[in-house]
Short mmCIF file of C-alpha atoms in Angstrom, two decimals:
data_model
loop_
_atom_site.label_atom_id
_atom_site.label_comp_id
_atom_site.label_asym_id
_atom_site.label_seq_id
_atom_site.Cartn_x
_atom_site.Cartn_y
_atom_site.Cartn_z
CA MET A 1 213.28 111.06 -46.61
CA VAL A 2 211.67 108.74 -48.75
CA LEU A 3 214.36 105.64 -49.44
CA SER A 4 212.81 103.85 -52.51
CA THR A 5 213.25 100.23 -51.29
CA ASP A 6 211.15 98.10 -54.38
CA LEU A 7 212.02 98.99 -57.81
CA PRO A 8 208.37 99.65 -58.85
CA ARG A 9 207.62 97.27 -61.47
CA ILE A 10 207.85 98.16 -65.32
CA ALA A 11 205.28 100.17 -67.29
CA GLY A 12 205.60 99.59 -70.68
CA PRO A 13 203.09 98.38 -73.71
CA TYR A 14 204.38 95.06 -73.11
CA HIS A 15 204.11 94.58 -69.33
CA PHE A 16 207.61 92.95 -67.99
CA ASP A 17 205.80 91.02 -66.04
CA THR A 18 203.50 89.53 -68.51
CA TYR A 19 206.07 89.09 -70.67
CA VAL A 20 207.76 86.46 -67.64
CA HIS A 21 204.67 84.51 -67.26
CA GLU A 22 203.78 84.50 -71.68
CA ARG A 23 207.73 83.47 -72.79
CA SER A 24 209.97 82.97 -69.37
CA ALA A 25 209.35 79.47 -69.86
CA ALA A 26 210.52 79.30 -73.65
CA LEU A 27 213.89 80.86 -73.32
CA LEU A 28 214.41 78.05 -70.33
CA ARG A 29 213.43 75.14 -73.06
CA LEU A 30 215.54 77.54 -75.69
CA ALA A 31 218.49 77.65 -72.33
CA PHE A 32 219.10 74.28 -71.23
CA LEU A 33 219.74 73.63 -74.89
CA LEU A 34 222.48 75.58 -74.91
CA THR A 35 223.48 74.28 -71.64
CA GLY A 36 222.09 70.87 -71.22
CA ASP A 37 220.98 71.83 -66.79
CA THR A 38 218.58 73.06 -66.31
CA HIS A 39 218.85 74.83 -62.95
CA THR A 40 221.37 76.91 -64.35
CA ALA A 41 218.97 77.08 -67.37
CA GLU A 42 217.25 78.23 -65.21
CA ASP A 43 219.80 81.12 -63.22
CA LEU A 44 220.83 82.00 -67.40
CA VAL A 45 216.75 82.91 -68.02
CA GLN A 46 216.65 84.93 -64.09
CA SER A 47 220.31 86.29 -65.03
CA SER A 48 219.01 86.94 -68.91
CA LEU A 49 215.40 88.99 -67.31
CA VAL A 50 217.14 91.25 -64.15
CA LYS A 51 218.82 92.61 -67.36
CA VAL A 52 216.81 93.03 -70.08
CA MET A 53 215.13 94.64 -66.87
CA GLY A 54 215.52 97.95 -66.36
CA ARG A 55 216.29 98.82 -69.25
CA TRP A 56 212.08 97.74 -70.15
CA ASP A 57 211.27 100.65 -72.20
CA SER A 58 213.27 101.06 -74.47
CA ILE A 59 213.95 97.06 -75.48
CA THR A 60 209.61 97.47 -75.72
CA ALA A 61 209.44 100.32 -77.70
CA GLY A 62 211.52 98.72 -80.16
CA GLY A 63 208.72 96.29 -80.89
CA ASP A 64 208.49 92.46 -79.62
CA PRO A 65 210.81 92.44 -76.85
CA HIS A 66 211.52 88.81 -77.51
CA ALA A 67 214.30 88.33 -80.30
CA TYR A 68 215.71 90.79 -78.17
CA VAL A 69 215.28 89.41 -74.86
CA ARG A 70 217.27 85.90 -76.91
CA ALA A 71 219.90 87.77 -78.48
CA VAL A 72 220.91 88.92 -74.94
CA LEU A 73 220.45 85.26 -73.56
CA LEU A 74 222.84 83.82 -75.71
CA HIS A 75 225.48 86.34 -75.25
CA THR A 76 224.81 85.13 -71.44
CA ALA A 77 224.80 81.95 -72.40
CA LEU A 78 228.43 82.33 -74.92
CA ARG A 79 230.11 84.15 -71.61
CA TRP A 80 229.20 81.77 -68.80
CA ARG A 81 230.25 78.49 -71.26
CA LYS A 82 233.84 80.55 -71.58
CA ARG A 83 233.96 80.47 -67.71
CA ARG A 84 232.49 78.73 -65.86
CA TRP A 85 231.13 75.41 -67.77
CA SER A 86 234.57 73.80 -68.75
CA GLY A 87 234.64 72.01 -65.84
CA GLU A 88 231.48 69.41 -67.72
CA ARG A 89 231.84 65.99 -66.86
CA PRO A 90 230.63 63.40 -69.53
CA SER A 91 229.32 60.47 -68.48
CA GLU A 92 230.37 56.94 -69.99
CA VAL A 93 227.43 55.57 -68.61
CA LEU A 94 223.66 56.63 -69.32
CA PRO A 95 222.12 57.21 -66.45
CA GLU A 96 219.05 55.43 -64.83
CA ARG A 97 216.21 54.80 -67.20
CA ALA A 98 213.06 56.33 -66.54
CA ASP A 99 210.27 54.34 -65.82
CA GLU A 100 208.67 52.50 -68.73
CA ALA A 101 205.57 53.83 -69.04
CA ASP A 102 207.28 57.40 -70.51
CA GLY A 103 209.00 54.40 -73.51
CA ALA A 104 212.86 53.52 -72.15
CA GLY A 105 214.12 54.04 -75.89
CA ALA A 106 213.26 57.14 -75.97
CA VAL A 107 214.18 58.93 -72.33
CA VAL A 108 217.66 57.19 -73.58
CA ALA A 109 217.83 58.97 -77.09
CA ARG A 110 217.17 62.31 -75.51
CA GLU A 111 219.30 61.97 -73.59
CA ARG A 112 221.99 61.31 -75.67
CA LEU A 113 220.88 63.71 -77.92
CA ARG A 114 221.79 65.67 -74.69
CA ARG A 115 225.58 64.54 -74.17
CA ALA A 116 225.64 65.14 -78.07
CA LEU A 117 224.74 68.27 -77.58
CA GLN A 118 226.93 69.31 -74.58
CA ALA A 119 229.46 68.66 -76.62
CA LEU A 120 229.74 70.69 -79.62
CA PRO A 121 231.25 74.05 -79.71
CA PRO A 122 229.29 76.88 -77.84
CA ARG A 123 228.60 78.54 -81.28
CA GLN A 124 227.98 75.89 -82.72
CA ARG A 125 225.58 74.15 -80.89
CA ALA A 126 223.46 77.79 -80.56
CA ALA A 127 223.65 77.62 -84.29
CA VAL A 128 222.13 74.34 -84.28
CA VAL A 129 219.72 75.50 -81.99
CA LEU A 130 218.67 79.14 -83.12
CA ARG A 131 217.77 76.98 -86.89
CA HIS A 132 216.68 73.57 -86.23
CA TYR A 133 214.98 74.73 -83.00
CA GLU A 134 213.74 77.87 -82.63
CA ASP A 135 212.91 77.50 -86.63
CA LEU A 136 215.40 81.13 -87.37
CA THR A 137 216.22 82.26 -90.71
CA GLU A 138 219.62 82.18 -90.89
CA ALA A 139 219.66 85.76 -91.28
CA ASP A 140 217.49 86.12 -88.41
CA ALA A 141 219.93 83.90 -86.26
CA ALA A 142 223.22 85.92 -88.12
CA ARG A 143 221.47 88.58 -85.54
CA ALA A 144 221.23 87.21 -82.88
CA LEU A 145 224.48 85.55 -82.55
CA GLY A 146 226.44 88.87 -83.63
CA CYS A 147 227.76 87.53 -86.54
CA SER A 148 228.00 87.48 -90.39
CA VAL A 149 225.24 84.54 -92.40
CA GLY A 150 228.30 83.07 -93.66
CA THR A 151 228.92 82.46 -89.87
CA VAL A 152 226.05 80.95 -89.43
CA LYS A 153 225.81 79.05 -92.07
CA SER A 154 229.33 77.19 -91.15
CA GLN A 155 228.74 76.94 -88.41
CA THR A 156 225.05 75.12 -88.43
CA ALA A 157 226.64 72.92 -91.18
CA ARG A 158 229.74 71.90 -89.30
CA GLY A 159 228.20 71.33 -85.75
CA LEU A 160 224.81 69.34 -87.48
CA GLU A 161 228.17 67.72 -88.80
CA ARG A 162 230.03 66.46 -85.25
CA LEU A 163 226.02 65.94 -83.75
CA ARG A 164 225.65 63.84 -86.32
CA ALA A 165 229.04 61.32 -85.47
CA LEU A 166 228.87 61.36 -82.16
CA LEU A 167 225.05 59.97 -82.04
CA ASP A 168 226.71 57.30 -84.48
CA ASP A 169 229.52 56.34 -82.13
CA ASP A 170 227.43 56.72 -79.10
CA ASN A 171 224.76 54.28 -81.08
CA GLY A 172 227.19 52.02 -82.37
CA ARG A 173 228.62 52.05 -78.45
CA ASN A 174 224.61 51.50 -76.66
CA PRO A 175 223.11 50.04 -79.83
CA MET B 1 219.05 58.01 -83.54
CA THR B 2 219.90 58.19 -87.08
CA LEU B 3 219.42 61.53 -87.65
CA ASP B 4 218.36 63.99 -91.06
CA GLU B 5 216.82 67.81 -90.33
CA THR B 6 213.09 66.04 -89.47
CA THR B 7 213.84 64.33 -86.81
CA LEU B 8 216.65 67.14 -85.56
CA THR B 9 214.09 68.78 -85.42
CA THR B 10 211.77 66.35 -83.22
CA ALA B 11 213.80 65.17 -81.48
CA LEU B 12 215.04 69.24 -79.72
CA HIS B 13 211.95 70.11 -79.02
CA ASP B 14 211.49 66.69 -77.32
CA LEU B 15 215.11 67.71 -75.64
CA ALA B 16 212.87 71.09 -74.90
CA GLY B 17 209.97 69.38 -73.56
CA THR B 18 211.33 67.38 -71.05
CA VAL B 19 212.06 70.53 -68.59
CA PRO B 20 210.26 71.52 -65.70
CA ASP B 21 209.03 75.34 -65.87
CA ASN B 22 209.87 77.30 -62.59
CA PRO B 23 206.53 79.64 -61.58
CA ALA B 24 208.62 81.10 -58.89
CA ARG B 25 210.49 82.89 -61.53
CA LEU B 26 209.35 85.93 -61.52
CA SER B 27 210.02 86.79 -58.11
CA HIS B 28 212.93 85.86 -58.52
CA VAL B 29 213.58 87.76 -60.77
CA HIS B 30 213.09 90.59 -58.76
CA HIS B 31 213.85 89.20 -55.64
CA LEU B 32 217.28 89.82 -58.50
CA ALA B 33 217.42 93.02 -59.06
CA ARG B 34 216.39 94.51 -56.05
CA ARG B 35 219.32 93.33 -54.68
CA ARG B 36 221.86 94.82 -57.51
CA HIS B 37 219.75 97.48 -57.29
CA ARG B 38 220.22 97.73 -53.47
CA ARG B 39 224.09 96.46 -54.15
CA ASN B 40 224.60 99.47 -56.96
CA ARG B 41 223.09 102.54 -54.44
CA ALA B 42 225.21 101.87 -51.29
CA ILE B 43 227.97 101.56 -54.20
CA GLY B 44 227.51 105.12 -56.09
CA ALA B 45 226.96 106.88 -53.13
CA GLY B 46 230.26 106.96 -52.72
CA ALA B 47 231.37 107.54 -56.36
CA LEU B 48 228.04 110.89 -56.63
CA ALA B 49 229.35 112.25 -53.07
CA ALA B 50 232.61 112.81 -55.76
CA THR B 51 231.74 113.64 -58.83
CA MET B 52 229.13 116.34 -56.66
CA ALA B 53 231.50 117.71 -54.66
CA ALA B 54 234.08 118.54 -57.43
CA ALA B 55 231.02 120.39 -59.52
CA VAL B 56 230.11 121.90 -56.46
CA VAL B 57 234.54 123.43 -56.04
CA GLY B 58 233.91 123.78 -59.68
CA ALA B 59 231.09 126.35 -59.51
CA GLU B 60 232.57 127.58 -56.35
CA ALA B 61 235.38 129.26 -57.94
CA LEU B 62 233.37 130.12 -60.84
CA ALA B 63 231.19 132.48 -59.56
CA SER B 64 234.59 133.02 -57.63
CA GLY B 65 236.18 134.21 -60.18
CA GLY B 66 233.90 135.84 -61.84
CA GLY B 67 233.99 138.67 -59.18
CA ARG B 68 230.94 138.04 -58.06
CA PRO B 69 229.93 138.92 -54.50
CA ALA B 70 229.39 136.16 -52.31
CA PRO B 71 226.34 134.48 -51.95
CA ALA B 72 224.68 135.29 -48.64
CA ILE B 73 225.16 132.11 -46.64
CA ARG B 74 228.65 132.99 -47.32
CA PRO B 75 230.18 133.35 -43.61
CA ALA B 76 229.85 137.19 -42.46
CA SER B 77 233.33 136.97 -41.09
CA GLY B 78 235.01 137.22 -44.92
CA GLY B 79 234.18 139.88 -45.51
CA PRO B 80 231.91 142.18 -48.07
CA GLY B 81 231.98 139.95 -52.01
CA ALA B 82 235.63 138.35 -50.46
CA PRO B 83 235.44 134.64 -51.23
CA ALA B 84 235.80 133.39 -47.93
CA PRO B 85 237.80 129.71 -46.87
CA ALA B 86 235.13 127.51 -45.81
CA PRO B 87 234.57 127.65 -41.96
CA ALA B 88 236.20 124.84 -39.60
CA ASN B 89 234.26 122.98 -37.87
CA GLY B 90 232.22 124.10 -34.91
CA ALA B 91 233.71 127.99 -36.11
CA SER B 92 231.05 130.56 -37.48
CA ALA B 93 228.95 128.07 -36.34
CA THR B 94 225.25 130.30 -37.08
CA ALA B 95 226.64 132.26 -40.19
CA ALA B 96 227.85 128.64 -41.58
CA PRO B 97 225.64 126.32 -43.50
CA ALA B 98 223.97 123.93 -40.86
CA ASN B 99 224.37 120.94 -42.76
CA GLY B 100 228.38 122.32 -42.49
CA ALA B 101 228.74 122.92 -46.72
CA PRO B 102 231.40 124.68 -48.73
CA ALA B 103 231.00 128.21 -48.06
CA GLY B 104 229.48 129.63 -51.64
CA ALA B 105 228.11 126.40 -52.28
CA LEU B 106 224.87 126.47 -53.10
CA PRO B 107 222.08 125.18 -50.79
CA ALA B 108 223.13 121.48 -49.57
CA CYS B 109 220.92 118.63 -48.36
CA PRO B 110 220.79 118.22 -44.83
CA ALA B 111 220.54 114.35 -45.85
CA ALA B 112 223.22 114.34 -48.32
CA PRO B 113 225.38 112.06 -48.77
CA PRO B 114 227.48 111.81 -45.35
CA GLN B 115 230.66 113.26 -46.87
CA PRO B 116 230.46 115.56 -49.10
CA ASN B 117 234.69 114.11 -50.75
CA ASN B 118 235.63 110.12 -50.66
CA ARG B 119 238.59 112.21 -50.48
CA ASP B 120 238.14 113.84 -46.96
CA VAL B 121 236.96 109.87 -45.07
CA ALA B 122 239.64 108.22 -43.13
CA PRO B 123 241.00 104.89 -44.72
CA PRO B 124 240.09 101.79 -42.30
CA SER B 125 242.24 101.52 -39.36
CA ILE B 126 243.31 97.17 -39.14
CA GLY B 127 240.42 95.56 -38.55
CA GLN B 128 238.44 97.72 -40.01
CA GLN B 129 235.30 96.73 -42.51
CA PHE B 130 235.29 99.05 -45.79
CA THR B 131 233.20 98.45 -49.05
CA GLY B 132 234.85 100.26 -52.35
CA GLY B 133 234.03 99.68 -55.97
CA GLY B 134 236.45 100.08 -59.57
CA THR B 135 238.30 98.06 -61.82
CA VAL B 136 240.12 95.39 -62.29
CA THR B 137 244.07 95.89 -63.61
CA ALA B 138 244.75 92.08 -63.47
CA PRO B 139 243.72 89.51 -64.68
CA GLY B 140 242.72 87.50 -61.42
CA THR B 141 244.22 84.01 -58.89
CA ALA B 142 243.13 82.42 -57.06
CA SER B 143 244.98 84.33 -54.23
CA GLY B 144 243.97 87.78 -54.10
CA ILE B 145 242.59 89.94 -57.30
CA ALA B 146 244.37 93.69 -57.91
CA VAL B 147 241.68 96.41 -58.31
CA HIS B 148 242.21 100.57 -59.08
CA VAL B 149 239.24 101.65 -57.06
CA ASP B 150 237.32 104.84 -57.41
CA GLY B 151 235.50 104.49 -55.03
CA GLY B 152 234.57 103.96 -51.36
CA PRO B 153 237.15 105.08 -48.56
CA MET B 154 240.18 103.53 -50.66
CA LEU B 155 239.36 105.94 -53.28
CA GLY B 156 241.94 106.48 -55.49
CA SER B 157 244.16 103.46 -54.36
CA ASP B 158 245.27 100.53 -56.25
CA LEU B 159 244.86 97.42 -53.97
CA THR B 160 245.18 94.09 -53.92
CA LEU B 161 242.89 92.70 -52.63
CA THR B 162 243.84 88.55 -50.47
CA ILE B 163 241.39 85.57 -51.53
CA GLY B 164 241.65 84.21 -48.19
CA PRO B 165 239.13 80.86 -47.39
CA ALA B 166 235.28 83.01 -46.07
CA SER B 167 235.61 85.00 -49.62
CA LYS B 168 233.74 85.19 -51.86
CA VAL B 169 233.28 85.88 -55.14
CA PHE B 170 230.65 86.79 -57.63
CA VAL B 171 230.72 87.11 -61.47
CA ASP B 172 227.97 87.96 -63.33
CA GLU B 173 226.43 86.65 -59.59
CA HIS B 174 226.78 83.63 -59.39
CA PRO B 175 229.75 82.21 -57.42
CA ALA B 176 233.61 81.88 -58.78
CA THR B 177 236.41 81.78 -58.45
CA GLY B 178 238.93 84.43 -58.42
CA THR B 179 240.72 83.19 -61.52
CA GLN B 180 237.85 84.36 -63.40
CA VAL B 181 237.53 87.15 -62.41
CA GLN B 182 238.99 89.62 -65.87
CA LYS B 183 241.26 92.69 -65.98
CA GLY B 184 239.41 95.74 -67.01
CA GLU B 185 235.97 93.91 -65.42
CA ARG B 186 233.97 96.91 -63.04
CA VAL B 187 234.23 95.37 -59.26
CA LYS B 188 231.94 96.14 -56.04
CA PHE B 189 233.52 94.75 -52.77
CA SER B 190 234.18 94.18 -49.26
CA ALA B 191 237.30 93.90 -47.17
CA THR B 192 238.89 94.12 -44.11
CA VAL B 193 242.61 96.18 -43.72
CA VAL B 194 244.23 92.98 -41.43
CA ALA B 195 247.40 94.69 -41.90
CA THR B 196 249.37 98.49 -43.51
CA ALA B 197 248.72 97.82 -47.13
CA SER B 198 247.04 94.19 -46.72
CA TYR B 199 243.67 93.38 -46.68
CA LEU B 200 241.42 90.35 -47.22
CA LEU B 201 239.09 90.30 -49.06
CA ASP B 202 235.02 89.76 -48.01
CA GLU B 203 233.30 89.70 -51.09
CA LEU B 204 233.39 90.85 -55.13
CA HIS B 205 231.14 90.99 -57.11
CA ALA B 206 231.97 91.53 -60.58
CA GLY B 207 230.69 91.82 -63.63
CA THR B 208 230.86 93.73 -67.54
CA PRO B 209 228.77 96.97 -67.46
CA SER B 210 227.78 96.90 -70.81
CA ALA B 211 228.19 93.20 -71.77
CA VAL B 212 225.24 94.08 -74.24
CA GLN B 213 224.33 97.01 -75.30
CA THR B 214 221.35 98.69 -74.92
CA PRO B 215 219.33 99.40 -77.60
CA LYS B 216 218.66 102.53 -79.56
CA GLN B 217 216.63 105.37 -78.56
CA GLY B 218 213.02 106.05 -79.94
CA ALA B 219 212.90 108.48 -82.43
CA SER B 220 213.12 111.24 -79.64
CA GLY B 221 216.74 111.09 -80.63
CA GLY B 222 217.91 112.73 -76.70
CA PRO B 223 220.77 111.32 -74.73
CA ALA B 224 220.28 107.59 -73.52
CA GLN B 225 218.96 107.18 -70.40
CA PRO B 226 220.88 105.81 -68.07
CA ALA B 227 220.39 102.13 -66.61
CA VAL B 228 218.21 101.16 -63.31
CA GLY B 229 220.63 101.59 -60.38
CA ASP B 230 223.19 103.89 -62.91
CA GLY B 231 223.56 107.26 -61.68
CA PHE B 232 222.69 110.73 -63.86
CA LYS B 233 223.57 114.27 -63.48
CA VAL B 234 220.99 116.97 -65.42
CA THR B 235 220.61 120.46 -64.79
CA GLY B 236 217.50 122.76 -65.72
CA GLN B 237 214.71 124.99 -64.04
CA ALA B 238 212.55 124.15 -60.55
CA THR B 239 209.59 124.54 -61.65
CA GLY B 240 208.02 122.23 -58.52
CA LEU B 241 209.01 121.30 -54.59
CA THR B 242 207.07 119.12 -52.22
CA GLY B 243 208.16 117.00 -49.14
CA THR B 244 208.86 114.04 -51.06
CA THR B 245 209.64 116.01 -54.74
CA ILE B 246 211.16 118.98 -57.23
CA THR B 247 210.31 118.51 -60.10
CA VAL B 248 212.64 120.15 -62.92
CA ASP B 249 212.26 121.11 -66.81
CA VAL B 250 215.51 119.17 -67.51
CA GLN B 251 217.90 121.16 -70.46
CA GLY B 252 220.57 119.59 -70.53
CA GLY B 253 222.99 116.49 -68.64
CA SER B 254 222.62 112.09 -69.28
CA LEU B 255 218.67 112.34 -68.95
CA PRO B 256 216.20 113.43 -71.60
CA PRO B 257 215.20 117.03 -71.61
CA GLY B 258 211.50 117.31 -70.51
CA PRO B 259 210.33 117.76 -66.82
CA VAL B 260 211.11 114.90 -64.52
CA THR B 261 210.20 114.97 -61.19
CA PHE B 262 212.57 113.20 -58.94
CA THR B 263 212.51 111.51 -54.69
CA LEU B 264 214.52 113.32 -53.13
CA GLU B 265 216.92 111.85 -50.91
CA CYS B 266 217.93 114.47 -49.38
CA ARG B 267 216.07 118.17 -48.58
CA PRO B 268 217.26 120.99 -50.18
CA ALA B 269 217.75 124.24 -47.88
CA GLY B 270 216.26 127.43 -49.01
CA SER B 271 213.73 127.67 -51.45
CA VAL B 272 214.74 126.14 -55.19
CA VAL B 273 211.51 127.34 -57.38
CA GLY B 274 212.48 129.25 -60.35
CA LYS B 275 216.52 128.23 -60.15
CA THR B 276 217.97 126.41 -62.37
CA VAL B 277 219.21 123.43 -60.31
CA SER B 278 222.00 120.25 -60.73
CA VAL B 279 220.32 116.66 -59.25
CA ALA B 280 222.22 114.22 -59.78
CA GLY B 281 221.17 110.73 -58.57
CA THR B 282 220.45 107.51 -59.28
CA ARG B 283 218.19 105.87 -61.55
CA THR B 284 215.50 103.86 -60.42
CA GLY B 285 212.75 102.23 -62.20
CA ALA B 286 211.69 102.46 -65.71
CA SER B 287 210.65 106.10 -64.15
CA ALA B 288 211.05 106.97 -61.07
CA TYR B 289 214.73 108.42 -59.52
CA ASP B 290 216.06 109.18 -56.36
CA ALA B 291 218.36 112.86 -56.25
CA PHE B 292 221.39 112.59 -53.92
CA ALA B 293 221.96 116.29 -54.08
CA VAL B 294 219.91 119.16 -55.49
CA VAL B 295 222.36 122.43 -56.46
CA VAL B 296 221.68 125.46 -56.78
CA GLN B 297 223.61 126.68 -59.61
CA ALA B 298 224.96 130.06 -59.13
CA SER B 299 222.56 132.16 -61.88
#
């Protein structure tokens, strides 16, 4: 009897391992913007990769798998968000500043943006990130999110408006 | 920070660029996949065995209904051509198939899954731990999760698994609470019988089977393959047999038509090459399949 305990490495035009080496850092950055937390982002990326791993051949048969993997990550993030990331604890006080060499202003600005992003509803955040970080067209963002172009437009507009308001508020309190 | 679209794009890239990469990600992903695969196999084996048993019983009923003579492996005591009941354990030991497969059934693997039918398995006794798989029948609560069991020794039961202080609940591989388990989700679990009809949950894994759609198949138009870790059942003509593999020219079932080589998890009794066989098992990789049961179909 042969008992295989290891999954064979996935073969295909674009090897799964190669994809992870080359593109998973980009997925991690996207996941970080969606979750606001490094460890959760890493979990999200790994879970998404495990989900696509078993279907890698059919995914790569359609061409570049990145759009598909990104869509899996987005949907996983939105689903997780509903279930377990509802307990965020926004802090009134900014975390300790990083070393001055980094530029304290830049560190503070990044942290304000991270908090403001996390304050957006998940779909608005995803729309803003896809349009302004991933630089997707409205049609591509709609495809990734599984919604209409009109929804992407409205979610992005509302997200930007809310983000603006949050950052303005933050500026008022922490000039 | 004021916001226009250019500064937002720059700021988002700046923020995202602060995340440190994880060089061990690939090995973690493979580790997670292996763990999920092992769990699926362990739990899926019970349901698969039940499916195969049903198929065997169906084939047997068809064969006896058609008035065909009994296959050679039928015990001689049944008389020529007469359908005979399966021999009781210990009776007609020399005539019965070595692995105790039902009489008239096609040669079964000596090392087949331990139970041909989960319903034959005695339910666990008090104090005994058992595993199972099933579907959540009501939204989970902090104190318990209601499950309709469709795999394992409690097959067909509706159980409420009590969540204790040591119980572990995972949703999509992440620690969770009972309230995060939703109605309709697939679960796999281990639990301990603490009293009559009282089950203390040890560990439960929940998740929606198809949260993300599988992309469409290519131009071949064949059936969508089961995901890695999922079961399959096919029929076709056996074209080759080695000590560890069987090659079947698949003609129907859940895999695309054409020759497929399966890794044998059991050894079919007798000669199967050239015969029409049913093979059931688990997909373990892109083009790797483990066969847990190989049954020769009546010609």
